[in-house]
Coordinates of C-alpha atoms (C1' of nucleotides) in Angstrom, one line a residue:
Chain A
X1 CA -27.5 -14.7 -36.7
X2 CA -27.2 -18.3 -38.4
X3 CA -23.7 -19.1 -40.5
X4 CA -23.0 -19.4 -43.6
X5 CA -20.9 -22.6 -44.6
X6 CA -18.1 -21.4 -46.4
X7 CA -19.0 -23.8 -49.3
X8 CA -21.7 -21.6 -50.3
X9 CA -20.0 -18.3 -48.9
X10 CA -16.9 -19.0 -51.6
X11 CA -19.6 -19.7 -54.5
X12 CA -21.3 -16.2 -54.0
X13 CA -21.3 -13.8 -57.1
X14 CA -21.2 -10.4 -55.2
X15 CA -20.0 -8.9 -52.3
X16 CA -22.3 -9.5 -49.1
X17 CA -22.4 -7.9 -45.9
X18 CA -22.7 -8.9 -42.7
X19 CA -22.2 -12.9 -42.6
X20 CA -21.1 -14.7 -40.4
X21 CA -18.9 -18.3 -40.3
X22 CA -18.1 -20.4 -37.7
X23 CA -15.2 -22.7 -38.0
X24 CA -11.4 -24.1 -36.8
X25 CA -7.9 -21.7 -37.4
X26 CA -5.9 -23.2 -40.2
X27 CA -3.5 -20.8 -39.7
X28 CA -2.5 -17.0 -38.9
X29 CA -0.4 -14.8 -40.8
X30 CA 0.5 -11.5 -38.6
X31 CA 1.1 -8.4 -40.1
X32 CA 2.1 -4.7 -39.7
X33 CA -1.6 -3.4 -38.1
X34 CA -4.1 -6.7 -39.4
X35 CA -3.6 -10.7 -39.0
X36 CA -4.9 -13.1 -41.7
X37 CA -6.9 -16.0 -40.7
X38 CA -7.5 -18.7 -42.5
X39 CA -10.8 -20.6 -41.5
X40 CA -11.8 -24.2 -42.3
X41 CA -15.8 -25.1 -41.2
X42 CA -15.5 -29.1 -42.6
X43 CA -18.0 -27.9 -45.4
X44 CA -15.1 -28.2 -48.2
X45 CA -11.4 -28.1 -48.5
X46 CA -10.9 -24.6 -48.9
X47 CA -10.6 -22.3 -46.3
X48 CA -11.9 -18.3 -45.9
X49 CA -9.5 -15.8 -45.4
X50 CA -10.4 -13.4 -42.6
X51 CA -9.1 -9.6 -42.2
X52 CA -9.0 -8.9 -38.8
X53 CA -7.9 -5.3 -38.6
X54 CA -5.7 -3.9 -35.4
X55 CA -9.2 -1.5 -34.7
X56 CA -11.2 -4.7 -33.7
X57 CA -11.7 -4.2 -29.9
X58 CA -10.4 -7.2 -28.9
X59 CA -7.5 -7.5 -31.4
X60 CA -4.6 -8.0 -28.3
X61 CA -6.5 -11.2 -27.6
X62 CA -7.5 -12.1 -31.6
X63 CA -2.9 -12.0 -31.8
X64 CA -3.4 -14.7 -29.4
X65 CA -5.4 -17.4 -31.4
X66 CA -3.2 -20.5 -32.0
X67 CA -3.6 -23.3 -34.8
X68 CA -7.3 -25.4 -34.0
X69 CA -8.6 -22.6 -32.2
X70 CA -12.6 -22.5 -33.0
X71 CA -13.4 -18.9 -33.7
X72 CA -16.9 -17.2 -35.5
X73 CA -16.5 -14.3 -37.6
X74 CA -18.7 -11.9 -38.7
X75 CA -17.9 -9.4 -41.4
X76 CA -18.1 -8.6 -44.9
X77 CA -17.5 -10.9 -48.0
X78 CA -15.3 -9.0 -50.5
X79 CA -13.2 -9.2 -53.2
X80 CA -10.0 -10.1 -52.6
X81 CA -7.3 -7.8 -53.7
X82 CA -4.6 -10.3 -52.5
X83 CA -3.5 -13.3 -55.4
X84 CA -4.8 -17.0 -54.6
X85 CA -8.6 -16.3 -53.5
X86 CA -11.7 -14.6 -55.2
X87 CA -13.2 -13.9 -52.0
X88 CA -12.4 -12.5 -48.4
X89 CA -14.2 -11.5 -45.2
X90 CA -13.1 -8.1 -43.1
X91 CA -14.0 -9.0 -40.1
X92 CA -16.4 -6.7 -37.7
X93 CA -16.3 -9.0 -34.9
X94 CA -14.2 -12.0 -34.3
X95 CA -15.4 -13.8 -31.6
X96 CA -12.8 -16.8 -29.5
X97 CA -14.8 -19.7 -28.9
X98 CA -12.3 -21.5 -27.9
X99 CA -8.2 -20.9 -27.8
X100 CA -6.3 -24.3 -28.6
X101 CA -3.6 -24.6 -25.9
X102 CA 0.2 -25.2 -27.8
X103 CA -0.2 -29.1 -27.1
X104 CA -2.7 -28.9 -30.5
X105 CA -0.6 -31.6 -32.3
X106 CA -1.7 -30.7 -35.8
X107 CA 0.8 -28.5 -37.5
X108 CA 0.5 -26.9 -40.7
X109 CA 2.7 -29.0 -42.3
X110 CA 2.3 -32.1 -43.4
X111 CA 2.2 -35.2 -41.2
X112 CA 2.3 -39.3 -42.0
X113 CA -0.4 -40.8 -42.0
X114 CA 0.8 -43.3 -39.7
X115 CA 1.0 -40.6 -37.1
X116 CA -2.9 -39.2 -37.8
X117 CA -3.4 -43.1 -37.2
X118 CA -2.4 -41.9 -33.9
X119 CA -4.9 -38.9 -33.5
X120 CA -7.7 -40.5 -35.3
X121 CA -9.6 -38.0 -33.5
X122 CA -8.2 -35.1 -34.6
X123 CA -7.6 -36.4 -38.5
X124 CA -10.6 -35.3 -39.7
X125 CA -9.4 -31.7 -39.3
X126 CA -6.5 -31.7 -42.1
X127 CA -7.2 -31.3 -45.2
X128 CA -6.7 -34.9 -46.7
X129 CA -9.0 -36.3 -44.0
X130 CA -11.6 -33.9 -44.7
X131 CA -11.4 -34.1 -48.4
X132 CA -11.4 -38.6 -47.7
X133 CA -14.5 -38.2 -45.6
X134 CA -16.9 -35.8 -47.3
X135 CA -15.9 -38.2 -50.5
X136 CA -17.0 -41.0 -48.1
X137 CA -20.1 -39.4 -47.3
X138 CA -20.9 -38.8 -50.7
X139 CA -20.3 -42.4 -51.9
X140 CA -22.3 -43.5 -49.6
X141 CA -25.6 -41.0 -50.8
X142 CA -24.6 -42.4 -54.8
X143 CA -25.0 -45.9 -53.6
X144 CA -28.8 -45.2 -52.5
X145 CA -29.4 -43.2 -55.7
X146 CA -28.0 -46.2 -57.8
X147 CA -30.1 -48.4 -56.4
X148 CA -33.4 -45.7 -55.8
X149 CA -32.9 -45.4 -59.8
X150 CA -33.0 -48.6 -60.8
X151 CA -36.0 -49.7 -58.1
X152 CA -34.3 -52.0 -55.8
X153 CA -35.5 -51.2 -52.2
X154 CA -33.0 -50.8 -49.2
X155 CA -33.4 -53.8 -46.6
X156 CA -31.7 -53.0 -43.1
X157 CA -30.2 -56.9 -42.2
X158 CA -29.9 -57.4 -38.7
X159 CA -26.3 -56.9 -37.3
X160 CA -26.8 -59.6 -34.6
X161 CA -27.2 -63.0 -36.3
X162 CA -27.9 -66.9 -34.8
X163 CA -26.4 -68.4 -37.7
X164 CA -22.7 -67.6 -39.2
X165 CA -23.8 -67.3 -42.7
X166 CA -21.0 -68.8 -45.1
X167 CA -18.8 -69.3 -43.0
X168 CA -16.8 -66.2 -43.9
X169 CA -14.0 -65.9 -41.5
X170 CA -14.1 -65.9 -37.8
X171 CA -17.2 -64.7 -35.8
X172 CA -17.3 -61.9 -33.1
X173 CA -19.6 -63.8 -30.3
X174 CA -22.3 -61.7 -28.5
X175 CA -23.2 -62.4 -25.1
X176 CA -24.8 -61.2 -22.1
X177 CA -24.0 -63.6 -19.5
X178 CA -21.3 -62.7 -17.3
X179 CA -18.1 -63.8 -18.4
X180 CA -16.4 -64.2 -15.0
X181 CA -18.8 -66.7 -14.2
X182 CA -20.0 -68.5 -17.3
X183 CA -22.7 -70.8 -16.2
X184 CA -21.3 -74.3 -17.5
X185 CA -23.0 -77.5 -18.8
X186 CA -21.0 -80.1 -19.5
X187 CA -17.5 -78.6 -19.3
X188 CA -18.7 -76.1 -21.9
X189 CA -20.2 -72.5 -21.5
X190 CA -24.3 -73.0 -21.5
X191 CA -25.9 -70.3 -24.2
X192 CA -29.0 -71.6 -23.1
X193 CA -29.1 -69.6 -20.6
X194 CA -28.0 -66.4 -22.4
X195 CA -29.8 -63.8 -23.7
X196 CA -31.4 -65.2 -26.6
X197 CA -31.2 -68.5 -25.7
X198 CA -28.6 -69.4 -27.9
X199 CA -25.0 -68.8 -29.2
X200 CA -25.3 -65.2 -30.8
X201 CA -22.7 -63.4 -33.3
X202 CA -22.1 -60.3 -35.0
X203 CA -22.8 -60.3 -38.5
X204 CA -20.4 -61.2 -41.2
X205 CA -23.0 -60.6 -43.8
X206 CA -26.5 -59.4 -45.2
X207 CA -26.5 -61.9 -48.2
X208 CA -29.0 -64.7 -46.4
X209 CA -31.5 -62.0 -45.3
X210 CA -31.4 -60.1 -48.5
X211 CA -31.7 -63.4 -50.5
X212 CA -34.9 -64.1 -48.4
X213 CA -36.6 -60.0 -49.4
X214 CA -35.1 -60.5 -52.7
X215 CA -37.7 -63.3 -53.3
X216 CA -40.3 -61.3 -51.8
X217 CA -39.4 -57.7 -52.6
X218 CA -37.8 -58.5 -56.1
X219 CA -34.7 -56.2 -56.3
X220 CA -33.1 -55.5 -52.5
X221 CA -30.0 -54.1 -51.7
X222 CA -27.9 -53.8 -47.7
X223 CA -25.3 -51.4 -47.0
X224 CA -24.1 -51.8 -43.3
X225 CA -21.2 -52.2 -41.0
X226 CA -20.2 -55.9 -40.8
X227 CA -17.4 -57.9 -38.6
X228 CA -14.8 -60.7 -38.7
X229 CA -12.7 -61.3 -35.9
X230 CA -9.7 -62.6 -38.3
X231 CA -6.6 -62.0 -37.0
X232 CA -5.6 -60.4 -40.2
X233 CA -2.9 -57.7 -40.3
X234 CA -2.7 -56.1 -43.6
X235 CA -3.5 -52.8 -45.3
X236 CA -6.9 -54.4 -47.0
X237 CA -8.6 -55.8 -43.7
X238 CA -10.4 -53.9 -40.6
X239 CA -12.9 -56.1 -38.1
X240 CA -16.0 -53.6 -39.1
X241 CA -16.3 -52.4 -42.3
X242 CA -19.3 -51.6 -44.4
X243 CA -20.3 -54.0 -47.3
X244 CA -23.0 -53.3 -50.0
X245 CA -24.7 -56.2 -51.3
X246 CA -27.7 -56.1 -53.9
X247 CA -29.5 -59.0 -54.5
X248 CA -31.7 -59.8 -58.0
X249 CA -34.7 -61.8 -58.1
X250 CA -35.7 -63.9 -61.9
X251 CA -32.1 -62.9 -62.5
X252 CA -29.0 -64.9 -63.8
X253 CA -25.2 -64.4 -63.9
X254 CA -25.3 -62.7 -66.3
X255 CA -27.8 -60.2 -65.3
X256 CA -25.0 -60.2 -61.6
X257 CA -22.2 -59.0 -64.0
X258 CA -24.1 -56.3 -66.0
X259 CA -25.2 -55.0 -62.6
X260 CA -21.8 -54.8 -60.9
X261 CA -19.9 -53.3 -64.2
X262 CA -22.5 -50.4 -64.0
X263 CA -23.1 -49.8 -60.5
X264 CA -18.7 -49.2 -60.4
X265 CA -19.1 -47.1 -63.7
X266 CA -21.9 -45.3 -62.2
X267 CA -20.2 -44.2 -58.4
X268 CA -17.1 -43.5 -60.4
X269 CA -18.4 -41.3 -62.5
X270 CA -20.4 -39.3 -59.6
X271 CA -17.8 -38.9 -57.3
X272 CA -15.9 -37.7 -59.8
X273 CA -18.9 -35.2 -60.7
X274 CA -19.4 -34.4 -57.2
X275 CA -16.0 -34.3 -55.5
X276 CA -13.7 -32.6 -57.9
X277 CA -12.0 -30.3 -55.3
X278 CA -11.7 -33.0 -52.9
X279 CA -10.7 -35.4 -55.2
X280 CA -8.2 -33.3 -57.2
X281 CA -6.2 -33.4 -53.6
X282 CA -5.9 -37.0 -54.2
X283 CA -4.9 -36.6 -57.9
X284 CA -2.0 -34.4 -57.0
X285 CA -1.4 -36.0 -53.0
X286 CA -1.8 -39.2 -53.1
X287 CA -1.8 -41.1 -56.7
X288 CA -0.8 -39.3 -59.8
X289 CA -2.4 -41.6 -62.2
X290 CA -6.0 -41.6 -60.1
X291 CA -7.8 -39.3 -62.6
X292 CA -6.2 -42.2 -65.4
X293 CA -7.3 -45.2 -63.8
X294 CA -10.8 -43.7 -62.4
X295 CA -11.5 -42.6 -66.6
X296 CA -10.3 -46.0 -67.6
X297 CA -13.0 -48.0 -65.4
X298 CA -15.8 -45.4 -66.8
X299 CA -14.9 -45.6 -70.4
X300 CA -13.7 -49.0 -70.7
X301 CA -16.0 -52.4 -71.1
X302 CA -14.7 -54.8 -68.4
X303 CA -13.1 -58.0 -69.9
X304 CA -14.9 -61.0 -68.6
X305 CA -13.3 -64.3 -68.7
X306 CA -13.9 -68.2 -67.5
X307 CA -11.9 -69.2 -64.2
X308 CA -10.4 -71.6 -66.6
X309 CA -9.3 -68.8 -69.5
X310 CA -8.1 -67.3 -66.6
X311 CA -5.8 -70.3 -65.2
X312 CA -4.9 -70.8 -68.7
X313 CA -3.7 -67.0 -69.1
X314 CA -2.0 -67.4 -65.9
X315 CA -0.3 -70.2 -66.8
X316 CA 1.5 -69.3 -70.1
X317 CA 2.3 -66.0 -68.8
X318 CA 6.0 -66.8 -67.6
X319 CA 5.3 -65.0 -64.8
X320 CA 7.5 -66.4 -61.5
X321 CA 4.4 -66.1 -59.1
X322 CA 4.7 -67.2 -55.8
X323 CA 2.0 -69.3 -55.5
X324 CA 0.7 -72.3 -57.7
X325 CA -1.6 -71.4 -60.4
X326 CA -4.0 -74.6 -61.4
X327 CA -7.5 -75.4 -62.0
X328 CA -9.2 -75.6 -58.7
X329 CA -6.9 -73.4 -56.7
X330 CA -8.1 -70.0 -55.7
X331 CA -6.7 -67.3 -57.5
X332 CA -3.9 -65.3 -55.3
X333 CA -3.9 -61.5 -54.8
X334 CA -0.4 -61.6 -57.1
X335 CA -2.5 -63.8 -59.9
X336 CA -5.9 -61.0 -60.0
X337 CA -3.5 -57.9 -59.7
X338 CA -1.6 -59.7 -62.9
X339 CA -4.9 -60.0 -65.0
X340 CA -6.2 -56.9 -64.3
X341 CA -2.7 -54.4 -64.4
X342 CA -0.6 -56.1 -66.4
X343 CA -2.6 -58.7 -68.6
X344 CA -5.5 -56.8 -69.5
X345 CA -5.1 -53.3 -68.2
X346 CA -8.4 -52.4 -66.8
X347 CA -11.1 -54.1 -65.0
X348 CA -11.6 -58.0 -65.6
X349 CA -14.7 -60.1 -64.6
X350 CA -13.7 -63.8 -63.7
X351 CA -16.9 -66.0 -63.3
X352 CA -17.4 -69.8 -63.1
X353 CA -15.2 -70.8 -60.4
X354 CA -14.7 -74.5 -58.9
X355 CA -17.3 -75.1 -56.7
X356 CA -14.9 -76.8 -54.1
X357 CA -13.2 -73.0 -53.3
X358 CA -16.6 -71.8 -53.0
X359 CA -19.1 -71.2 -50.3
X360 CA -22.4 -74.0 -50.6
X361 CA -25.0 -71.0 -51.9
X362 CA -23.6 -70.9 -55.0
X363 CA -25.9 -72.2 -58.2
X364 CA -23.9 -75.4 -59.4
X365 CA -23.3 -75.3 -63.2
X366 CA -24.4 -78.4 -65.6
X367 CA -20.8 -79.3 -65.4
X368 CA -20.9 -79.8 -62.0
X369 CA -17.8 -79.2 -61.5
X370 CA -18.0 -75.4 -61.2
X371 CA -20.4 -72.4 -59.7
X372 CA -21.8 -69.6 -61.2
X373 CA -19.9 -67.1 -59.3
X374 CA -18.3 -63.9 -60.3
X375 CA -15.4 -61.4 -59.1
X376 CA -14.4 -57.9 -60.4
X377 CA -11.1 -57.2 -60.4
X378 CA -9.8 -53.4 -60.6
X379 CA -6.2 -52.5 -60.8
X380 CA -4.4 -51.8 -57.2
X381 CA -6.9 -53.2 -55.1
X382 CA -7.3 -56.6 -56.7
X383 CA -11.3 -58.4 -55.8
X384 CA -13.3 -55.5 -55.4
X385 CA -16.9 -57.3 -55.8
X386 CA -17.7 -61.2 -55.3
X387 CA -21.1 -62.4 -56.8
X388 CA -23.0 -65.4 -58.1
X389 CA -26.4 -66.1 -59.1
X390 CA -27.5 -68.6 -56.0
X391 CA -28.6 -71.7 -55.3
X392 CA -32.3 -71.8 -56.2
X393 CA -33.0 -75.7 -56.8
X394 CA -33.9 -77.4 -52.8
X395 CA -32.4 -80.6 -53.8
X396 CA -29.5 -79.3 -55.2
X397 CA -28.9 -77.0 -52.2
X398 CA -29.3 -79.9 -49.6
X399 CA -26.8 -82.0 -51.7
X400 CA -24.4 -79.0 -51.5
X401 CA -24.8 -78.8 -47.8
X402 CA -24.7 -81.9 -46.7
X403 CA -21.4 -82.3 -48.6
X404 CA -20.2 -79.0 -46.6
X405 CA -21.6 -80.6 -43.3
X406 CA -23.2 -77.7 -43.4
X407 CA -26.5 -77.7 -40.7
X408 CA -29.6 -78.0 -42.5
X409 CA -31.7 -77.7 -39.5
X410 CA -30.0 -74.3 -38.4
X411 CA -30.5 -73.3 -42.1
X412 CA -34.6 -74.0 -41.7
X413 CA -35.8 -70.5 -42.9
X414 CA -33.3 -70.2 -46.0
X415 CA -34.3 -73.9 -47.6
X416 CA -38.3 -72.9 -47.0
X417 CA -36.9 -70.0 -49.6
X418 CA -36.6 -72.7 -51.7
X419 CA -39.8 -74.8 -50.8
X420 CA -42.2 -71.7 -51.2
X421 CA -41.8 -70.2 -54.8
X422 CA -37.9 -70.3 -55.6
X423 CA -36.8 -68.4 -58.4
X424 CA -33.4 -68.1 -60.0
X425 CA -31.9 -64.7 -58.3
X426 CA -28.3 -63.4 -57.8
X427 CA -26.3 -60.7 -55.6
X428 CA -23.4 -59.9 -54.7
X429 CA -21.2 -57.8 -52.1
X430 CA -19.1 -54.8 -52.5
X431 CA -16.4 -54.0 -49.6
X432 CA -17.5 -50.3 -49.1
X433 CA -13.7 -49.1 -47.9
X434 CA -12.0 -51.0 -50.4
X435 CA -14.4 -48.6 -53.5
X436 CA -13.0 -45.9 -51.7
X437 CA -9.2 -47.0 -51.7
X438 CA -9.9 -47.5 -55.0
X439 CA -11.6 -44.3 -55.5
X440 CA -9.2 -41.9 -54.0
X441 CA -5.8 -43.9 -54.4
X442 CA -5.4 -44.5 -50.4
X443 CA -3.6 -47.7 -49.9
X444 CA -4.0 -48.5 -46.4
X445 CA -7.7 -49.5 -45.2
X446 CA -7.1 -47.8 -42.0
X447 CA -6.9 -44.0 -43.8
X448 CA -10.6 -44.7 -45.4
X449 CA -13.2 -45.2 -42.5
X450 CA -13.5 -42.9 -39.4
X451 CA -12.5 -44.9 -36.8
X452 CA -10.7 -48.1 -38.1
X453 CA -10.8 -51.4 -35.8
X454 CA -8.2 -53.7 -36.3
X455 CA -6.4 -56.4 -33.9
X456 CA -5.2 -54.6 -30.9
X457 CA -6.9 -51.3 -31.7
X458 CA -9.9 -49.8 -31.1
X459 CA -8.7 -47.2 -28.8
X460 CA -11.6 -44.3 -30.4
Chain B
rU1 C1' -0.5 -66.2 -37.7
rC2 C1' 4.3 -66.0 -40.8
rC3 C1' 8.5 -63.1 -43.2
rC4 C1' 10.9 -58.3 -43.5
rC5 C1' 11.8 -53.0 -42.0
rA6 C1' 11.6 -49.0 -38.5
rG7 C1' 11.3 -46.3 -33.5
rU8 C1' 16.1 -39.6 -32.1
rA9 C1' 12.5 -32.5 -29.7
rG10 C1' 5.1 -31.6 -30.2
rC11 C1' 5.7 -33.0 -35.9
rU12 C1' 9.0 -34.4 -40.3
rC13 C1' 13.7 -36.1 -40.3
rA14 C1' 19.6 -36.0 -40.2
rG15 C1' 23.3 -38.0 -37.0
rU16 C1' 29.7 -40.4 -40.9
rU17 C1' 34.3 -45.6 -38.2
rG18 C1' 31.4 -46.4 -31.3
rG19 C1' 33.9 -40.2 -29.0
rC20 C1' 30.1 -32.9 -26.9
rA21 C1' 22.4 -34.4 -29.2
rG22 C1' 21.3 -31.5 -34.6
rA23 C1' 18.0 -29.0 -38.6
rG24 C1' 13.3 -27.4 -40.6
rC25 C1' 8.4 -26.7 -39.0
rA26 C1' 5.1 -26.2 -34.5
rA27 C1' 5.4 -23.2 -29.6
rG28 C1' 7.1 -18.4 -26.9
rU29 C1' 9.2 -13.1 -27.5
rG30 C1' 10.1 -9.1 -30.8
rG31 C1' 10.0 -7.1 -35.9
rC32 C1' 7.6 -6.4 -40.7
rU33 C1' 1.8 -1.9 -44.7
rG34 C1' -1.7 -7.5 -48.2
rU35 C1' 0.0 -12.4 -46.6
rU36 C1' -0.9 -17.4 -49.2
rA37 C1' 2.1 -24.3 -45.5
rA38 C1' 4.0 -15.8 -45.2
rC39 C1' 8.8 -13.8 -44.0
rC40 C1' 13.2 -12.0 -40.5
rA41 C1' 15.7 -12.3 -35.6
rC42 C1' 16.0 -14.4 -30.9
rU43 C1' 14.2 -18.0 -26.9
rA44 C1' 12.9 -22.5 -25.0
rG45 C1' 12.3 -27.5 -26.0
rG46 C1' 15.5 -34.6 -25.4
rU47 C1' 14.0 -41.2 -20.6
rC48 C1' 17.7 -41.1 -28.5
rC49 C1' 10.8 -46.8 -27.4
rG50 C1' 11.6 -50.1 -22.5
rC51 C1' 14.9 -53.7 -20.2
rG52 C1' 19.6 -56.2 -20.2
rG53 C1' 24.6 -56.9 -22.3
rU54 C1' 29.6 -55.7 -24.8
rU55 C1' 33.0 -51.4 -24.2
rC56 C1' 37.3 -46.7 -21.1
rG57 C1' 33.0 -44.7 -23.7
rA58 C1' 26.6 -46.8 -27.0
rG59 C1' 21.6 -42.8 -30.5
rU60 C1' 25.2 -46.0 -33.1
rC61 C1' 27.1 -52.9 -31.7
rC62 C1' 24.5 -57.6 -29.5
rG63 C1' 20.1 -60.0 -27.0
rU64 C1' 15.1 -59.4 -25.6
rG65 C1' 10.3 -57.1 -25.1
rC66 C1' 6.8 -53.4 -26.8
rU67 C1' 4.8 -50.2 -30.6
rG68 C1' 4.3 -48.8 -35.7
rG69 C1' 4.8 -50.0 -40.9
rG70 C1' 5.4 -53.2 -45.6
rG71 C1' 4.5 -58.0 -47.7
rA72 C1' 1.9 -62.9 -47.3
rG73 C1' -2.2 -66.0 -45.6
rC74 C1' -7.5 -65.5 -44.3
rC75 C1' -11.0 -62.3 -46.9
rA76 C1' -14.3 -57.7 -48.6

RNA sequence: UCCCCAGUAGCUCAGUUGGCAGAGCAAGUGGCUGUUAACCACUAGGUCCGCGGUUCGAGUCCGUGCUGGGGAGCCA
């Protein structure tokens, strides 16, 4: 007989007989004659209470079942005369899959999350980790209905990449020569010889290929894993994370900023549509002013402000930062958290940034001094999207990149974007992980993706 | 990579001035007629992160290494 999940056993509106569940022991409450199982199958936070009765056959060994102990259960779903659950199921047949031996190091009391760090394995089976990841999952099916809604088609960009896009942060280098015996030409290692017959890295980003479908396709979007090899230890950074980057074509800054202020109002509001058990864990768990700051982003209109308002904010607001604030210096985590928590108090949009802290694909403005780039700013989590409407003019582009000594011959297939019917178009990218920090309250990176890589771990 | 903090039972943590290694939960045994992170009693459980030093005596003080965390930079 096929399971039920006990999603849609706990949504029933009358009494059923004879279904069965499959899932992991929460717990077991013995009692005079009957035990109490509680049953979690991963398909929502709550569990199903079981009623096994002392008359089961095998009730000696059902006394036996530990904590993590997969069991199926087949029985009858009925109202529960106990407080704290509409539904129950007296079992008829409990059947041990598998008894988990007292080493099981989940107990049913709360643990750190630096520990589940620990058992990243195992996480997924509390009820925080479950609630994180079925969010996750979610997020990631609201991102394709964004886009599927609004007509931009989904463009898979190649994880292994000859070129190292922007320059963003150090590259993971893929090889298959052997690396106990590189073959060497001129005191250096030879990628000639290698697979494909040149230096090969792992992708820090989709924007170059989505640009190039963008002017073919019209609206494109990406949404896959990407790496840096930075040696970067802090609660905001892993060395594979998933990005999201749309890109727009016959579009303008403008057009970048409507696009990102929606697409955060729109996943906002569906998670919070589509999660509420899960994220109501969070609510109470984890951040106490989530359900504020999540209806804040929906119901607010973003402030957007000039790099230089911005600098000029900063710089009256007799704040003691730490770090300089000044036309033409990048704005410091301490200076976006400021704007956006304390200044303004809900999301800002700061666009038209010096061109000299920016990467060379960036359309130069008519002052050319600054790009037309744009970054959202949320509270807690600082830069959550980075934009600009690109570089569409050849000549300006070459300028750009020979001032960046940046390879125009390597670069061959993106200028022919701009020999062969350019068009004004704009994108930007979305750190996947750092929506769901955002989403959920989590402040450490590590506690939002399954398996997180960062320097000197990747253990899982 | 830099600055700061921490490491004690399977887990969460206490351990006073340097003087017998502790609690709750988990595990085991028994009890309890409907529990809700059940409850009650009992049992068992320790390389106090590693190495070195000071001391009559170190979980505690000093040095060093490792691991974890917080912050910063880089960035998403």
């Amino acid at each position: 007989m096929k399971r039920i999940r006990i999603l849609h056993l706990l949504k029933s509106d009358r009494p059923k007989d004879n279904v069965v569940i499959k899932g992991w022991v929460r717990t077991k409450r013995d009692s005079r004659g009957f035990s109490f199982l509680e049953i979690n199958d991963g398909s929502c936070l709550k569990n199903m209470q079981v009623i096994a009765d002392s008359s089961l056959a095998n009730y000696e060994e059902i006394k036996k079942i530990t904590t993590g102990s997969a069991v199926a259960v087949t029985g009858s779903l009925m109202e529960s005369p106990g407080k704290g659950q509409q539904w129950e199921l007296k079992a008829e047949k409990v059947e041990i899959l598998s008894i988990a031996p007292d080493t099981f190091p989940l107990q049913k009391k709360r643990h750190s999350d630096e520990f589940l760090r620990t058992i990243a394995h195992l996480r997924p089976r509390t009820n925080k980790y479950g609630a994180l990841f079925r969010i996750r999952s979610e997020l990631s099916l609201a991102i394709h209905k964004f886009f599927r809604e609004k007509g931009f088609q989904y463009i898979h960009s190649p994880v292994l990449t000859g070129s190292d896009c922007e320059g963003a942060g150090e590259l993971f280098k893929v090889t298959a020569l052997d690396l106990n015996n590189l073959p060497q030409k001129d005191g250096k290692a030879d990628f000639s010889l290698d697979f494909f017959g040149m230096e090969a890295n792992l992708t820090v980003s989709g924007q170059l290929s989505a640009e190039m479908f963008a002017l073919a396709m019209g609206d494109v979007y990406t949404f896959g894993p990407t790496f840096r090899a930075e040696n970067s230890n802090t609660s905001r950074h892993v060395a594979e994370f998933w990005m999201v980057e749309p890109e727009m074509a016959f579009s303008d800054l403008a057009d970048n900023m409507n696009l990102g202020e929606e697409f955060l109002k729109y996943l906002t509001g569906y998670i919070m549509d589509a999660c509420g058990d899960d994220l109501e864990l969070f609510a109470k768990y984890v951040d106490k002013n989530l359900m504020t700051t999540l209806e804040g982003l929906i119901s607010s209109d973003f402030t957007r402000l000039s790099y230089k308002e911005a600098v000029e904010i900063l710089d009256k607001s007799g704040q003691n930062f730490e770090f300089e604030v000044g036309f033409g210096l990048d704005l410091q985590s301490e200076h976006e958290r400021y704007l956006t928590e304390h200044y303004f108090k809900k999301p800002v949009i700061v666009y038209d940034y010096p061109k000299n802290i920016k990467p060379f694909y960036m359309r130069i403005n008519d002052d050319n001094i600054t790009v037309a780039a744009m970054d959202i700013l949320v509270p807690r989590i600082g830069e959550i999207i980075g934009g600009s409407q690109r570089e569409e003019r050849l000549d300006k582009l070459e300028t750009r990149m020979d001032e960046m000594g940046i390879s125009k011959e390597q670069y061959w297939w993106y200028l022919d974007s701009r020999r062969y019917g350019t068009a004004p178009h704009c994108g930007f990218g979305l750190g996947f992980e750092r929506l769901l920090m955002f989403l959920t309250g989590v402040i450490n990176i590590r506690d939002v993706i399954p398996f997180p890589r960062t320097p000197n771990s990747i253990s899982f």
